[in-house]
CSV table of C-alpha atoms in Angstrom, one decimal:
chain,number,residue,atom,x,y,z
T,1,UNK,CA,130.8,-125.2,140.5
T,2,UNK,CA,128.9,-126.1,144.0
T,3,UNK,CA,126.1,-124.1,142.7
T,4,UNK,CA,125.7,-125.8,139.7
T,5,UNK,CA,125.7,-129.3,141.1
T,6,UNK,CA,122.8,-128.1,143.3
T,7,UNK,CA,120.9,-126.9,140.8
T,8,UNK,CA,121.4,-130.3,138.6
T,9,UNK,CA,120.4,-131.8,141.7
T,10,UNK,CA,117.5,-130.4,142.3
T,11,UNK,CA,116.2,-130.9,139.1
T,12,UNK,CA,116.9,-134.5,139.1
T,13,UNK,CA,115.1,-134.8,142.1
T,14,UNK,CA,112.1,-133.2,140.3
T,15,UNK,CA,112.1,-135.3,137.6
T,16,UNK,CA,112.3,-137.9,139.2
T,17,UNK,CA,109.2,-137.1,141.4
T,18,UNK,CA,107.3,-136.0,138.3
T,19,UNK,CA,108.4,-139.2,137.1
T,20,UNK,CA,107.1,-141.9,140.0
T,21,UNK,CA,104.0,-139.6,139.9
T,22,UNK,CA,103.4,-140.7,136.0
T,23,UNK,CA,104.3,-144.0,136.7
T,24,UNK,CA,101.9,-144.6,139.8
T,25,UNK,CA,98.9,-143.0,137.6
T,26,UNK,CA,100.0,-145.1,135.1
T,27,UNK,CA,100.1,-148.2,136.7
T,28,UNK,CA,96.9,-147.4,138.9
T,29,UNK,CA,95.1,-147.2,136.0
T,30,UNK,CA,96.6,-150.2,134.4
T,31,UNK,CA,95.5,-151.6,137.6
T,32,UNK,CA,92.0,-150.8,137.1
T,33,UNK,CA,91.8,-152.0,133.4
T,34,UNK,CA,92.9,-155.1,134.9
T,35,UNK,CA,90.6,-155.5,137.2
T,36,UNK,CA,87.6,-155.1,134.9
T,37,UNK,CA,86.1,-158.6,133.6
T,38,UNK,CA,84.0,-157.0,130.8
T,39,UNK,CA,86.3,-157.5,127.4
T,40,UNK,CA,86.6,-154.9,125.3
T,41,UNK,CA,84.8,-154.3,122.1
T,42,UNK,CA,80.8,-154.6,121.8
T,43,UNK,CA,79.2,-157.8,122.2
T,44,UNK,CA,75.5,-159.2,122.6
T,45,UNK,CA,74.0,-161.5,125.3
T,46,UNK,CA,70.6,-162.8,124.6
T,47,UNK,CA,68.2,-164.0,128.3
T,48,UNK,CA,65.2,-165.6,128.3
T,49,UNK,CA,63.0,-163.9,131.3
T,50,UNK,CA,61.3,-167.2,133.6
T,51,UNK,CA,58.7,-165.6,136.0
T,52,UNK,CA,57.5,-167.4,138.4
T,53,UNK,CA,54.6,-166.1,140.2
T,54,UNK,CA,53.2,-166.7,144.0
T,55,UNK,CA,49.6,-165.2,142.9
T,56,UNK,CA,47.7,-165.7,146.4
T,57,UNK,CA,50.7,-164.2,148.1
T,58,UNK,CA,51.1,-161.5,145.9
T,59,UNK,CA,47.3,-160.4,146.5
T,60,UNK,CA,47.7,-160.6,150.1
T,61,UNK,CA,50.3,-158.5,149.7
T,62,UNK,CA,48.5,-156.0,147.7
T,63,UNK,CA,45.4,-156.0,150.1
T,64,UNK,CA,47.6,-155.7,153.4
T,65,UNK,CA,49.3,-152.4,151.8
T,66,UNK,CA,46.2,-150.8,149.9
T,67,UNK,CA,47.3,-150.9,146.6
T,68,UNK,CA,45.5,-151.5,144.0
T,69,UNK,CA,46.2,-154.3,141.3
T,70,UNK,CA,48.6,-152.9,138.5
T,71,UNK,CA,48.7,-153.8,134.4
T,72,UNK,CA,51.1,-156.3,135.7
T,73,UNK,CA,49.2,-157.6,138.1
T,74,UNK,CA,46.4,-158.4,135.5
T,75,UNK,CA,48.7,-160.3,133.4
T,76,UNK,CA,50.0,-162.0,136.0
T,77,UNK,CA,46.3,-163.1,137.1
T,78,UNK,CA,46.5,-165.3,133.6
T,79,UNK,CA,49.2,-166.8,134.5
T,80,UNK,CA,49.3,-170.8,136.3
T,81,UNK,CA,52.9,-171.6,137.5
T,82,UNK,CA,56.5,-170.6,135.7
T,83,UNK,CA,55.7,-168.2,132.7
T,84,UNK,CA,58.5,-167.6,130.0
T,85,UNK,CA,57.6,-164.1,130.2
T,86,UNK,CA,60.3,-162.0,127.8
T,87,UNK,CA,63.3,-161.9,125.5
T,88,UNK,CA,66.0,-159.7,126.7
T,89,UNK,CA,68.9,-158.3,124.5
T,90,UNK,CA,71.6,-156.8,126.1
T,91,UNK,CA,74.3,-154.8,124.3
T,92,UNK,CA,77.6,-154.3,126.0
T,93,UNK,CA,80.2,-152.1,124.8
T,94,UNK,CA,83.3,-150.9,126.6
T,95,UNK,CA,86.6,-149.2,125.4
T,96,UNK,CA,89.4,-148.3,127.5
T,97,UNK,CA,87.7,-145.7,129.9
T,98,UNK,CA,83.8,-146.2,129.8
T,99,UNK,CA,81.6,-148.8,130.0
T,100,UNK,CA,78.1,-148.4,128.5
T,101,UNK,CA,75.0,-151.3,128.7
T,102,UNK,CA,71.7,-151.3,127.2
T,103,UNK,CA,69.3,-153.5,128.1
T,104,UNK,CA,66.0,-154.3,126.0
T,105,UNK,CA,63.0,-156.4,127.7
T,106,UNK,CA,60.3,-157.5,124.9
T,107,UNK,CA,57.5,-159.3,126.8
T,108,UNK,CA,56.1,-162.4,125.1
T,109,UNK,CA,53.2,-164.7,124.9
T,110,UNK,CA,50.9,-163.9,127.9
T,111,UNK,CA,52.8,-160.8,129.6
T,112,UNK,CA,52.7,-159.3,125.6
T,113,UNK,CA,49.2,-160.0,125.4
T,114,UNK,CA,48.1,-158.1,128.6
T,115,UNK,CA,51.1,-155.3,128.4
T,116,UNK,CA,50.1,-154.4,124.2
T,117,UNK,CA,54.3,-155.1,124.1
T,118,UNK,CA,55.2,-152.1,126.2
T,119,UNK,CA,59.2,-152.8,126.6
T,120,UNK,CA,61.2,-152.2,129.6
T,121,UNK,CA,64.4,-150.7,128.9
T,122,UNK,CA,68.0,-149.9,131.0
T,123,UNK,CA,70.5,-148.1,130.2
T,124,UNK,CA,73.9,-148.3,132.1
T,125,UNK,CA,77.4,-145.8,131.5
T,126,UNK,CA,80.2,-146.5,133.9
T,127,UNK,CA,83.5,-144.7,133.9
T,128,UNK,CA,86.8,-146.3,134.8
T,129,UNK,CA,88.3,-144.8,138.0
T,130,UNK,CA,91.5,-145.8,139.9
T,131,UNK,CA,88.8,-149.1,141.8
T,132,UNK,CA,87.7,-150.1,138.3
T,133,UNK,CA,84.4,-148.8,136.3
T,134,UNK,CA,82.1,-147.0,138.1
T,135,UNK,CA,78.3,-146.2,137.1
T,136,UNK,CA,77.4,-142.5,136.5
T,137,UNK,CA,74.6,-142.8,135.0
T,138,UNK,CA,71.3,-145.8,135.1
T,139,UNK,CA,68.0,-145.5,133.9
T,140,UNK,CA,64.9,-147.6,133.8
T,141,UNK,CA,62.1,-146.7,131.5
T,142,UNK,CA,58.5,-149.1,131.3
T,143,UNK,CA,56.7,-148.8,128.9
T,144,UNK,CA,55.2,-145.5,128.9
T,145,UNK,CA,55.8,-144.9,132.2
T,146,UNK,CA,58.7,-141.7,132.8
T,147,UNK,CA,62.1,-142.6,132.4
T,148,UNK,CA,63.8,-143.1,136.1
T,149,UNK,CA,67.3,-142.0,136.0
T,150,UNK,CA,70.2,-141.4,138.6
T,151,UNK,CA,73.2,-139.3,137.4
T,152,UNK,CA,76.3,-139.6,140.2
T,153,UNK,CA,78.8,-136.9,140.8
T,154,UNK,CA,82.2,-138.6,142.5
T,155,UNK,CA,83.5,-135.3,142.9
T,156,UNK,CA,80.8,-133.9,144.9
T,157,UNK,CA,79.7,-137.8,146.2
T,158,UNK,CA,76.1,-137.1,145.3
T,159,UNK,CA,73.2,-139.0,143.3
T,160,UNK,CA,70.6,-137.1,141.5
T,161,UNK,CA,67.0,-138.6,141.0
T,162,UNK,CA,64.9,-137.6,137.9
T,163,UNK,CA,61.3,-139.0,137.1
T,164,UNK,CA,61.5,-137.7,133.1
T,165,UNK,CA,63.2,-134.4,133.1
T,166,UNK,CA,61.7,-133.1,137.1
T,167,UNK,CA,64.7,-133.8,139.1
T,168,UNK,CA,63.0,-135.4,142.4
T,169,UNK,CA,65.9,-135.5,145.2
T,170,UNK,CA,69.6,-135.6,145.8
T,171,UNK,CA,71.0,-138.0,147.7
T,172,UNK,CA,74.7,-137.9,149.1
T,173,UNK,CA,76.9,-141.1,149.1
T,174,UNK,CA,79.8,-142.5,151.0
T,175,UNK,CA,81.5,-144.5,147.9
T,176,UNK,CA,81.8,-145.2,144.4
T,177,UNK,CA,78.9,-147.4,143.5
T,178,UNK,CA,77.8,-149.4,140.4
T,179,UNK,CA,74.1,-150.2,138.9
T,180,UNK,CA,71.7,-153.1,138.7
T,181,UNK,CA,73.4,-154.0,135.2
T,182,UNK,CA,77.1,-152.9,135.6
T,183,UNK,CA,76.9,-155.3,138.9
T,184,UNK,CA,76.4,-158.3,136.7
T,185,UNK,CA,78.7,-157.5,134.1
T,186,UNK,CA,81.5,-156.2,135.9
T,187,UNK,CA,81.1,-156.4,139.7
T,188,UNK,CA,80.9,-159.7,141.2
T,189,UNK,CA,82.7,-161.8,138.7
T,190,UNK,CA,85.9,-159.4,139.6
T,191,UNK,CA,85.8,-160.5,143.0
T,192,UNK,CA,87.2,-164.4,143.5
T,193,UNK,CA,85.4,-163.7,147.4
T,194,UNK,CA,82.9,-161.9,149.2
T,195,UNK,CA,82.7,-157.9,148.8
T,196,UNK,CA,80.1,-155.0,149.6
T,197,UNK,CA,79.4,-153.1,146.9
T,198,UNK,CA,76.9,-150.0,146.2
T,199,UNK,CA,74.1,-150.7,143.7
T,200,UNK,CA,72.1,-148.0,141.8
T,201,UNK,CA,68.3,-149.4,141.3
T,202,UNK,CA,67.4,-145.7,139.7
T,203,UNK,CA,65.5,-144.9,143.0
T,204,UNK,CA,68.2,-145.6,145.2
T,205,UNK,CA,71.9,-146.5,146.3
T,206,UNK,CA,71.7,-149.7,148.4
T,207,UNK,CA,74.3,-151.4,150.3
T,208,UNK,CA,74.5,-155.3,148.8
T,209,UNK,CA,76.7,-157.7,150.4
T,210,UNK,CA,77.6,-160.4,147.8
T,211,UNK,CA,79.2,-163.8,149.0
T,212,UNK,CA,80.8,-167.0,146.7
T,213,UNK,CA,79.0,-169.7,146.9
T,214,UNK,CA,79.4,-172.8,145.0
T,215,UNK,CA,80.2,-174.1,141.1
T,216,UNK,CA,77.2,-175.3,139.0
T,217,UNK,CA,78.0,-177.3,135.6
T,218,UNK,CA,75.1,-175.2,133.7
T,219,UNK,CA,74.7,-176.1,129.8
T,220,UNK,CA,73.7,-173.8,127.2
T,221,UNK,CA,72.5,-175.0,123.7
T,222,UNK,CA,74.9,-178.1,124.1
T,223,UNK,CA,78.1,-176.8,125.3
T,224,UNK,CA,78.8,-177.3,129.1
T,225,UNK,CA,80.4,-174.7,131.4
T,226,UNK,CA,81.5,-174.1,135.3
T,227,UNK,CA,79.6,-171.4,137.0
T,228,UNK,CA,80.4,-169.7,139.8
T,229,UNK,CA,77.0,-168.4,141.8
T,230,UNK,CA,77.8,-165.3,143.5
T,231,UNK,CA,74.6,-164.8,146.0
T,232,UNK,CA,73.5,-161.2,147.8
T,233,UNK,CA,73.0,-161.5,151.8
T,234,UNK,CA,69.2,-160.6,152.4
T,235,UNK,CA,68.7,-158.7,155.7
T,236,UNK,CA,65.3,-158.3,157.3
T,237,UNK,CA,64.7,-154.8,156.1
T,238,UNK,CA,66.1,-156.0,152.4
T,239,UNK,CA,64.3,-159.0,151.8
T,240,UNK,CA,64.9,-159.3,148.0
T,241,UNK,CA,67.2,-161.8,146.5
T,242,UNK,CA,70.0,-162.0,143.6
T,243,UNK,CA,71.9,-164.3,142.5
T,244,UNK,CA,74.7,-164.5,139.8
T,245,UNK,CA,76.0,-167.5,137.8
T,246,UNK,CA,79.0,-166.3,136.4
T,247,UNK,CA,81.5,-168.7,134.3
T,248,UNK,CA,84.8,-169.7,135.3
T,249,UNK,CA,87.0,-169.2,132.4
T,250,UNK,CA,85.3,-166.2,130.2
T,251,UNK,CA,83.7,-164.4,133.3
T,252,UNK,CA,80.5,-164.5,131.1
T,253,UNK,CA,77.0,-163.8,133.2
T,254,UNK,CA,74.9,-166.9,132.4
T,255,UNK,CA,72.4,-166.9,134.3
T,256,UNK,CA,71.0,-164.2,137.1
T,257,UNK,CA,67.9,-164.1,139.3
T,258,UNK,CA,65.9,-161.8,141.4
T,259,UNK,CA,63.7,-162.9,144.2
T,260,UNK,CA,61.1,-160.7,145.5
T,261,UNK,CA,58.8,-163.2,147.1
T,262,UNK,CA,58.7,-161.1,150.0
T,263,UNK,CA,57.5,-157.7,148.4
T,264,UNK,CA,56.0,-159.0,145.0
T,265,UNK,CA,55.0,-162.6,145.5
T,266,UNK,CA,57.7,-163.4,142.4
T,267,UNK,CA,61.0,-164.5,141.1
T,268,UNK,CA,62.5,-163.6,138.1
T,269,UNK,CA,65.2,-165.7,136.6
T,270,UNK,CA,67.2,-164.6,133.7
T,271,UNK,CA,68.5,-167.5,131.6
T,272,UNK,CA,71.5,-166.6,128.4
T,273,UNK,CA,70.0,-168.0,125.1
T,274,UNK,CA,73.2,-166.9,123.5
T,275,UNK,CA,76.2,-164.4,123.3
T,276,UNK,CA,78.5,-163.5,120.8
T,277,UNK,CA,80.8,-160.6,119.6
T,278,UNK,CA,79.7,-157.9,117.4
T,279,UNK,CA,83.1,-156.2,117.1
């Protein structure tokens, strides 16, 4: 009879450590949806691309390095103050484990002109993990350039760089990162303060240090909302800029912008024309 009891015992204890093993994977990853601010389903955000360009500075910069002036830098030549340069589409769609984001850039007036309306696309894939949804895979592609794209192992903690289909390098990494479009549509805004986060450009995983700064009303085809600007800490061997406006009550990215005064002599500021649902 002993016997027996033991043995009952012993199971109970194992299912009951089965048990709050299920239970803690469960609720970790309940913990993770959670912390995602993308809502599922597929919807559309529609940016209108503001360049503004520091001409004399970017030829300096161009003359003090050797380079030569690029297709852009042509286009850019035409240009006399802030340029509304493209139309962007962005499509994101998430279910309950991945996150994907494509991103189309269609330049217009000038830029379209000069660039015979080469696109620049991004694509995004993030995969829900226990600390939320983390990019395995960015690319940038423009125009007819070769498709840049970084692939990231979390098992092995390592990045692989690809110009087209040549894989270029492997680099290892320290911690789960995301990507220059999964950081505006679910990094910061997840975040009510400061954090350091790991950003995927397609070339690189950089360290970027975003702080909360403070609440803009910012209007948008007559309705009014409260944004939250979420700024990145520039360093002297970072330089660049971003900034994220995100809104206060649907966690919506309405406005972004990327300075590279330093290295390109421009600004980019990314303005939403619209957003809405498609499923």
């Amino acid at each position: 009879m002993l016997t027996f009891k033991m043995k009952i015992w012993k199971w109970a204890v194992l299912f009951l450590l089965i048990y709050s093993s299920l239970f803690y994977s469960i609720f970790s990853y309940a913990q993770a949806i959670e912390k995602s601010i993308v809502a599922l389903g597929k919807s559309e955000y529609k940016y209108k691309l503001i360049l503004k360009i520091d001409l004399k500075k970017r030829e300096k910069i161009l003359r003090d390095n050797g380079e030569t002036p690029t297709i852009y830098d042509k286009a850019f030549s035409l240009i006399n103050g802030d340029l509304y340069a493209a139309d962007v589409v962005d499509i994101v769609e998430r279910n309950v484990s991945v996150l994907k984001i494509s991103s189309v850039m269609s330049p217009t007036t000038v830029l379209s002109y000069a660039l015979g309306d080469k696109v620049f696309r991004r694509d995004s894939v993030s995969t829900l993990e226990k600390s939320g949804f983390n990019s395995t895979s960015y690319a940038e592609k423009r125009g007819d350039s070769p498709r840049a794209t970084a692939r990231t192992d979390y098992k092995s903690m390592k990045v692989s760089f690809y110009d087209g289909a040549k894989l270029n390098r492997v680099e290892s990494i320290k911690a789960e990162s995301f990507d220059m479009l999964s950081i505006i549509y679910g990094g910061v805004g997840s975040n009510p303060k400061g954090k350091s986060y790991w950003v995927n450009n397609a070339k690189s995983v950089k360290p970027m240090i975003f702080e909360v700064g403070e609440i803009w009303d910012i209007s948008i085809n007559g309705k009014k909302y409260k944004a939250k600007r979420y700024y990145k800490k520039t360093t002297k061997l970072d330089s660049a800029t971003f900034d994220i406006w995100i809104d206060e009550e649907s966690k919506i990215p309405l406005r972004y912008q990327i300075g590279l005064n330093d290295a390109y002599g421009a600004t980019m500021l990314f303005e939403l024309n619209s957003y809405k649902k498609l499923n």
